[in-house]
mmCIF file of C-alpha atoms in Angstrom:
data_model
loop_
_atom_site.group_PDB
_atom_site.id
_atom_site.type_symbol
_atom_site.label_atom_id
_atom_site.label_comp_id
_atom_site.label_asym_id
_atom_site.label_seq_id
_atom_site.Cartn_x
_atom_site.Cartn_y
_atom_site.Cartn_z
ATOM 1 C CA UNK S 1 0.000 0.000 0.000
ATOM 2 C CA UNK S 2 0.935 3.412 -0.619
ATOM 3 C CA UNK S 3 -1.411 5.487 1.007
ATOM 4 C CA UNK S 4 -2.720 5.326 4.371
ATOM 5 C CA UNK S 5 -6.074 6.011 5.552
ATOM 6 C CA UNK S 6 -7.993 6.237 8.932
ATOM 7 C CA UNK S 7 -10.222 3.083 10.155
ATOM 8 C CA UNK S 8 -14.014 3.583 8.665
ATOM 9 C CA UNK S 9 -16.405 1.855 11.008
ATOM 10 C CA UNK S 10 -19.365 3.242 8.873
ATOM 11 C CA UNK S 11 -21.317 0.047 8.665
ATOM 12 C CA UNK S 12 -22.218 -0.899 5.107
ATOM 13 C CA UNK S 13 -25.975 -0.356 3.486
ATOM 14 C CA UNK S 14 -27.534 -3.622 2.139
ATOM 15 C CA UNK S 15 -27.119 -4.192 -1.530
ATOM 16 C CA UNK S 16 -29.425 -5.355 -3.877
ATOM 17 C CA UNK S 17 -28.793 -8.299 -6.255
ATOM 18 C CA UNK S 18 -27.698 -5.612 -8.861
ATOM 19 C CA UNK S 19 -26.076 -3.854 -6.881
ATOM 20 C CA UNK S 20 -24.162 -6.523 -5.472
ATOM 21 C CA UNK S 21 -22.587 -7.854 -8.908
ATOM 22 C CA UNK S 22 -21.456 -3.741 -9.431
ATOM 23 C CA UNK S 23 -19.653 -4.583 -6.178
ATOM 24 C CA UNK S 24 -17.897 -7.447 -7.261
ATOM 25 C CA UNK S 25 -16.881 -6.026 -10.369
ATOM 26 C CA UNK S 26 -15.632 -3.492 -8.625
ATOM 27 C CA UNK S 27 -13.760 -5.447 -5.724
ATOM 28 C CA UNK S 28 -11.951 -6.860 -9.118
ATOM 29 C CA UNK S 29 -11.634 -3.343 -10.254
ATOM 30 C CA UNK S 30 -9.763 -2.301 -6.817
ATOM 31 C CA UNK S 31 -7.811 -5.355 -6.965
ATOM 32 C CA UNK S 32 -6.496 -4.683 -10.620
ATOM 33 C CA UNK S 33 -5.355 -1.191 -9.269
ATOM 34 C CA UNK S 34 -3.813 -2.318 -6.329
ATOM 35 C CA UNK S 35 -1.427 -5.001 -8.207
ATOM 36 C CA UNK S 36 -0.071 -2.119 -10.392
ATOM 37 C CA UNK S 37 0.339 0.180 -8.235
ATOM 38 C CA UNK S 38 2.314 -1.982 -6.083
ATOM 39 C CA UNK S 39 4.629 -2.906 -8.673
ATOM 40 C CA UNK S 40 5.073 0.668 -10.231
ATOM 41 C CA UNK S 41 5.673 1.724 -6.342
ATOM 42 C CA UNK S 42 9.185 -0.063 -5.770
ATOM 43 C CA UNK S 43 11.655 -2.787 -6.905
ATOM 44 C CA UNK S 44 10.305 -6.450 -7.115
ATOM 45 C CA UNK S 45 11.713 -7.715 -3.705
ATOM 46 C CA UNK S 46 12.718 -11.470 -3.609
ATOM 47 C CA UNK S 47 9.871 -13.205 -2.562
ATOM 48 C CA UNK S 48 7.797 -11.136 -5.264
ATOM 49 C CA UNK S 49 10.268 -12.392 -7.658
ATOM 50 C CA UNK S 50 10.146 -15.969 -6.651
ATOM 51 C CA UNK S 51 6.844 -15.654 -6.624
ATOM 52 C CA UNK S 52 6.279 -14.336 -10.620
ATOM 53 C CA UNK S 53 8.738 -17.027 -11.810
ATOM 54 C CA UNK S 54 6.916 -19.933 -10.295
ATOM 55 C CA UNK S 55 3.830 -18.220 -12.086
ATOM 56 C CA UNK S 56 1.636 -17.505 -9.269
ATOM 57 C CA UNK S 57 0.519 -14.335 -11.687
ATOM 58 C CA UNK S 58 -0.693 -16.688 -14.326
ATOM 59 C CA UNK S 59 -4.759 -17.095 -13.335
ATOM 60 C CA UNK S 60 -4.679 -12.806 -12.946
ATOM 61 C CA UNK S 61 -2.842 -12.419 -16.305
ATOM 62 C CA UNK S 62 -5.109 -14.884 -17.656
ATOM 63 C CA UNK S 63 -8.569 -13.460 -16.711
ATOM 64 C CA UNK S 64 -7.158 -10.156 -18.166
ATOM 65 C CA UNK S 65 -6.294 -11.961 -21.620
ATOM 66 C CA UNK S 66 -9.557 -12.576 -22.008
ATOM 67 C CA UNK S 67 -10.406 -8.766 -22.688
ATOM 68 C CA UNK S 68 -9.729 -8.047 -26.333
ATOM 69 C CA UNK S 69 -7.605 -5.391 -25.986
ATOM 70 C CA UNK S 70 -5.100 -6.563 -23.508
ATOM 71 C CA UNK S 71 -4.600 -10.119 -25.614
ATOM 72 C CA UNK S 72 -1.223 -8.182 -26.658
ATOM 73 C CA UNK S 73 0.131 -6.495 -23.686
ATOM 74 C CA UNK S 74 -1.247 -9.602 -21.183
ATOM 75 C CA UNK S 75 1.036 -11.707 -23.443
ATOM 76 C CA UNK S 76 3.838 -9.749 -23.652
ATOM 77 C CA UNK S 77 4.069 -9.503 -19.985
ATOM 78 C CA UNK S 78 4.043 -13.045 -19.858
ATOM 79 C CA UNK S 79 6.596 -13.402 -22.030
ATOM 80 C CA UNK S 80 8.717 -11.042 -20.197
ATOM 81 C CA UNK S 81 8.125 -13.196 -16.543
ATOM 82 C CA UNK S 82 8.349 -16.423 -18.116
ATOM 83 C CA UNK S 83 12.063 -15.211 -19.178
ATOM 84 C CA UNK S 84 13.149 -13.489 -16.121
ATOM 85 C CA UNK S 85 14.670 -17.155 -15.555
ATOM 86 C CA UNK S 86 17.090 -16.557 -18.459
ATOM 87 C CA UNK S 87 18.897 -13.472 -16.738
ATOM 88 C CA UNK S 88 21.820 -14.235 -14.706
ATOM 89 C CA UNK S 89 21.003 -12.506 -11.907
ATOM 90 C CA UNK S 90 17.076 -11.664 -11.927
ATOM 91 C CA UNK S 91 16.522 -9.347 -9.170
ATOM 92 C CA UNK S 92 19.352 -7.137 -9.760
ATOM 93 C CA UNK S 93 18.642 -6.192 -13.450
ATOM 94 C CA UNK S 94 14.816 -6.046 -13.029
ATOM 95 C CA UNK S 95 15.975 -3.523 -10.226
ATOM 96 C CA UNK S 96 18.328 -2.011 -12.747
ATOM 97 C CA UNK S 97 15.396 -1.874 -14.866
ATOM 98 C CA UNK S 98 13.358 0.082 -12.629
ATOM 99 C CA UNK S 99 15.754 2.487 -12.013
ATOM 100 C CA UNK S 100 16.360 3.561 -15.673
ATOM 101 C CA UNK S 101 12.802 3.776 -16.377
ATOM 102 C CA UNK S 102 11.116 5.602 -13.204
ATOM 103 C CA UNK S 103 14.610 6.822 -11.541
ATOM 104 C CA UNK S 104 16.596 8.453 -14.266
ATOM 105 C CA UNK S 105 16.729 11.897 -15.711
ATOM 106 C CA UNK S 106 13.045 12.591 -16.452
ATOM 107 C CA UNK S 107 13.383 14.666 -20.054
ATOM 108 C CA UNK S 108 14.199 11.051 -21.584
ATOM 109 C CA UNK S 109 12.453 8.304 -19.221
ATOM 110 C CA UNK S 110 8.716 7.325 -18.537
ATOM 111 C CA UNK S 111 9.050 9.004 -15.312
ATOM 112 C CA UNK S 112 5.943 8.049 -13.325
ATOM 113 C CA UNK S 113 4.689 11.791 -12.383
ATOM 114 C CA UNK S 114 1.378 13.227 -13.585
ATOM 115 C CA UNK S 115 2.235 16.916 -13.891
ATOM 116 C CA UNK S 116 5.051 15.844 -16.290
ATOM 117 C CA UNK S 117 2.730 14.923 -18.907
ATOM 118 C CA UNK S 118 -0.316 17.172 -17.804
ATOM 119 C CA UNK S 119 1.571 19.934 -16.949
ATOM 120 C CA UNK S 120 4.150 20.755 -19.408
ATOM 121 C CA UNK S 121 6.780 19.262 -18.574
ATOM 122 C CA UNK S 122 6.587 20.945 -14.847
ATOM 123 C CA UNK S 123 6.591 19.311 -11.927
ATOM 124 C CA UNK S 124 4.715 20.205 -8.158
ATOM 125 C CA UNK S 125 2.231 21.554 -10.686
ATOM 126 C CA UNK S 126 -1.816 21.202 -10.642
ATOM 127 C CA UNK S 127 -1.626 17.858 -11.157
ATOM 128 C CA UNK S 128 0.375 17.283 -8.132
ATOM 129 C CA UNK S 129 -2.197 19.863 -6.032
ATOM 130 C CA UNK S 130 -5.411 18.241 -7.555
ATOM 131 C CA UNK S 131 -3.968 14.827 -6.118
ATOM 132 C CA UNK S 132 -3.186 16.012 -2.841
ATOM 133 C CA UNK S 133 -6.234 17.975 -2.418
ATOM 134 C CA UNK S 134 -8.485 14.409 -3.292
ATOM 135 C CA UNK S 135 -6.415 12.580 -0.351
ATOM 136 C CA UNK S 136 -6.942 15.255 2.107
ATOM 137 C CA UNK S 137 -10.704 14.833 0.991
ATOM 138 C CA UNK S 138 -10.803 11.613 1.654
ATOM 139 C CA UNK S 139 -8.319 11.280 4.885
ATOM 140 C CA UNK S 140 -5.610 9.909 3.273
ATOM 141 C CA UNK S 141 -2.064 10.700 3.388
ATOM 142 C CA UNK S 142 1.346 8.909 1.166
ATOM 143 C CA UNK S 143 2.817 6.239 3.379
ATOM 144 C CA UNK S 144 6.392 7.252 4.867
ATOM 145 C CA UNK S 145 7.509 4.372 3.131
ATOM 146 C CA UNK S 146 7.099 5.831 -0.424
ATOM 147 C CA UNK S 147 8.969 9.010 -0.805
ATOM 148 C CA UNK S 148 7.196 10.619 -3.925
ATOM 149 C CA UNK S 149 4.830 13.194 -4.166
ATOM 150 C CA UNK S 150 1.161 12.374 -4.609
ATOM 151 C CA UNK S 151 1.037 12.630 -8.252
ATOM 152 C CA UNK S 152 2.899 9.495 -8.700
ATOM 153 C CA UNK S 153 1.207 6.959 -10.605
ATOM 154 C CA UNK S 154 1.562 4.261 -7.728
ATOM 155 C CA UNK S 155 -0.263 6.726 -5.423
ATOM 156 C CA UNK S 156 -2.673 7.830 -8.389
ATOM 157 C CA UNK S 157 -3.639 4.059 -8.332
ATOM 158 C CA UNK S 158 -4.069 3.137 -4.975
ATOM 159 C CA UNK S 159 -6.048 6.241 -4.877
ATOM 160 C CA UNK S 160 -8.157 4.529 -7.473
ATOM 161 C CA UNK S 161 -8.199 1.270 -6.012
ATOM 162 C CA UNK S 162 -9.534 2.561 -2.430
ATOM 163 C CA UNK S 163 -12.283 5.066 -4.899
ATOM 164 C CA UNK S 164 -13.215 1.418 -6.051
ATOM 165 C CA UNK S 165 -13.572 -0.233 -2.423
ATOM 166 C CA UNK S 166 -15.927 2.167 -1.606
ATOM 167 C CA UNK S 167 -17.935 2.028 -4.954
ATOM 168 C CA UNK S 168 -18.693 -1.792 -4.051
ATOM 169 C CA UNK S 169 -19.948 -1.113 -0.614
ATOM 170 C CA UNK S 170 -22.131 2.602 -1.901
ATOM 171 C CA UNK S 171 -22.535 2.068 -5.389
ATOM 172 C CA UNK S 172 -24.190 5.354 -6.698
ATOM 173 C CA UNK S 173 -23.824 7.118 -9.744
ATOM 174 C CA UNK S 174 -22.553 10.356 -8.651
ATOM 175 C CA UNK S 175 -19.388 8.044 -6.956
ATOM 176 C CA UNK S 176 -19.214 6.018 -10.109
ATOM 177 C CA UNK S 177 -19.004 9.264 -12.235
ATOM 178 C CA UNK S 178 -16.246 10.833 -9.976
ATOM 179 C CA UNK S 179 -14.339 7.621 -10.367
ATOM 180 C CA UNK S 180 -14.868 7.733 -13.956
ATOM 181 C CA UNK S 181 -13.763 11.092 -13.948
ATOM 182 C CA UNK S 182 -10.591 10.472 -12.460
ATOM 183 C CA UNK S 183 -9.667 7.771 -15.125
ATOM 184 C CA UNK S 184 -10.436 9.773 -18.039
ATOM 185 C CA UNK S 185 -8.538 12.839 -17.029
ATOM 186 C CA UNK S 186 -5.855 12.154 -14.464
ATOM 187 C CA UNK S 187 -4.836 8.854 -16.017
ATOM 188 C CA UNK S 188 -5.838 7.745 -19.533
ATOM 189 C CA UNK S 189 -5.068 10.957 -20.588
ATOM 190 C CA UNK S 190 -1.386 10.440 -20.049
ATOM 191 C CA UNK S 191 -0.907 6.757 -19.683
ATOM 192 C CA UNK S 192 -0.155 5.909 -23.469
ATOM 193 C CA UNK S 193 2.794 8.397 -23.372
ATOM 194 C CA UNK S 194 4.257 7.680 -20.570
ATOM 195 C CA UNK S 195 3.873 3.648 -22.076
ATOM 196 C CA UNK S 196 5.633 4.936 -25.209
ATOM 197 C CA UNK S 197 8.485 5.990 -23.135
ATOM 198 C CA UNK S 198 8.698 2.795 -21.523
ATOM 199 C CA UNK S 199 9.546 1.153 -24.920
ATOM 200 C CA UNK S 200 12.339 3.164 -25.881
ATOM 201 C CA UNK S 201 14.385 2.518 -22.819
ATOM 202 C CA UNK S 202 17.357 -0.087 -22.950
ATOM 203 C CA UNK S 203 16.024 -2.378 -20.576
ATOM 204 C CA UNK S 204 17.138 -6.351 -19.919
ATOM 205 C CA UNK S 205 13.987 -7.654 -19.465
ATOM 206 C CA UNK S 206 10.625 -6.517 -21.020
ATOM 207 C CA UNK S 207 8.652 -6.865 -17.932
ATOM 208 C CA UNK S 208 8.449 -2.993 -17.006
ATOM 209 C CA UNK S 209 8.258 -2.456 -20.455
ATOM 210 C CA UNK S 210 5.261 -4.709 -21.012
ATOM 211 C CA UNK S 211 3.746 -3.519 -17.722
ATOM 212 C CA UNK S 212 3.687 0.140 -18.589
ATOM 213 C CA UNK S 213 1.773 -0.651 -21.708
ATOM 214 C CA UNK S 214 -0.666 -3.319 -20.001
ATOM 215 C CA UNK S 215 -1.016 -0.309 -17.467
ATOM 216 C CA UNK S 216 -1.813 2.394 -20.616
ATOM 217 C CA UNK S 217 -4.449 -0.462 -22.285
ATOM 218 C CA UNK S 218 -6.091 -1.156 -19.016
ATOM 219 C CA UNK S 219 -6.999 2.321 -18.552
ATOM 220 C CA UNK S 220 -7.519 3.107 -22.413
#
């Protein structure tokens, strides 16, 4: 997790039948957010690693190949973690990886910042205000553990992911359009260059590479 939040003890309304398959689609929404923003938010750590290569990912990845347009991106990013076996030493250059994509001089790499690419090239712009302003709406602050300002895209995406939670326990439409909202134009609006980055970046595995463009379809 990236963000923390305070505890809500606001007991849940019941749902009707409807309304309780908008839930689960969004629990699966939430969940969807959560898994990439964890792994844009920080190096794979070993047991993360260990994990992908024995293909505990494969059931996710394979529910999201069945959407049209993430066939080619879901496979690619298979490709890429069925390979990480081939590096000599994986956890180092997917580290390695990371770093030149989301660490490195930002004129050149897909640097993970909203106000980059909504802003002008500026950063600690709007974007970065209109993010901080939603988590102080909400009660939600960046955990110490992630030093980046709000308009990361890991933050951005947990921020989505908890907007989700709460859309399957109070589905209405004014929460489902201010979700929607978000998407449209603090995300999809800058996803697909920040992916094109991603590909031009000398990388030895594809995974981040692949990622970053299953990340831009997703939210296409």
């Amino acid at each position: 997790m990236t963000l923390q939040d305070a505890t809500d003890t606001t007991a849940a309304p019941q749902l009707s039948p409807e309304q309780q398959l908008a839930g689960e689609y969004y629990q699966h929404q939430a969940l969807i957010c959560q898994w990439f923003a964890t792994l844009l938010a920080k190096e794979l750590d070993e047991t993360a690693l260990k994990a992908y290569m024995s293909g505990e990912a494969a059931p996710l990845l394979e529910d999201l190949e069945g959407i049209s347009e993430l066939a080619k991106p879901v496979q690619q990013l298979s490709q890429a973690i069925s390979t990480l076996h081939l590096l000599e030493q994986p956890k180092l250059e997917l580290a390695a990886d990371f770093a030149s994509l989301f660490l490195s001089d930002a004129r050149h790499s897909p640097a993970p910042y909203a106000s980059l690419y909504l802003d002008d090239g500026r950063f600690s712009g709007p974007s970065l205000q209109r993010m901080q302003a939603r988590l102080a709406a909400i009660g939600m602050a960046v955990s110490a553990e992630l030093t980046e300002p709000a308009d990361h895209v890991s933050i951005m995406l947990d921020y989505l992911a908890e907007g989700y939670r709460q859309l399957a326990e109070h589905p209405t439409p004014a929460a489902e359009a201010t979700v929607a909202n978000f998407v449209n134009e603090e995300l999809a609006s800058w996803l697909p260059e920040w992916a094109n980055r991603g590909q031009r970046i000398d990388t030895a595995s594809q995974f981040y590479p692949a990622l970053l463009s299953l990340v831009a379809a997703y939210f296409g």
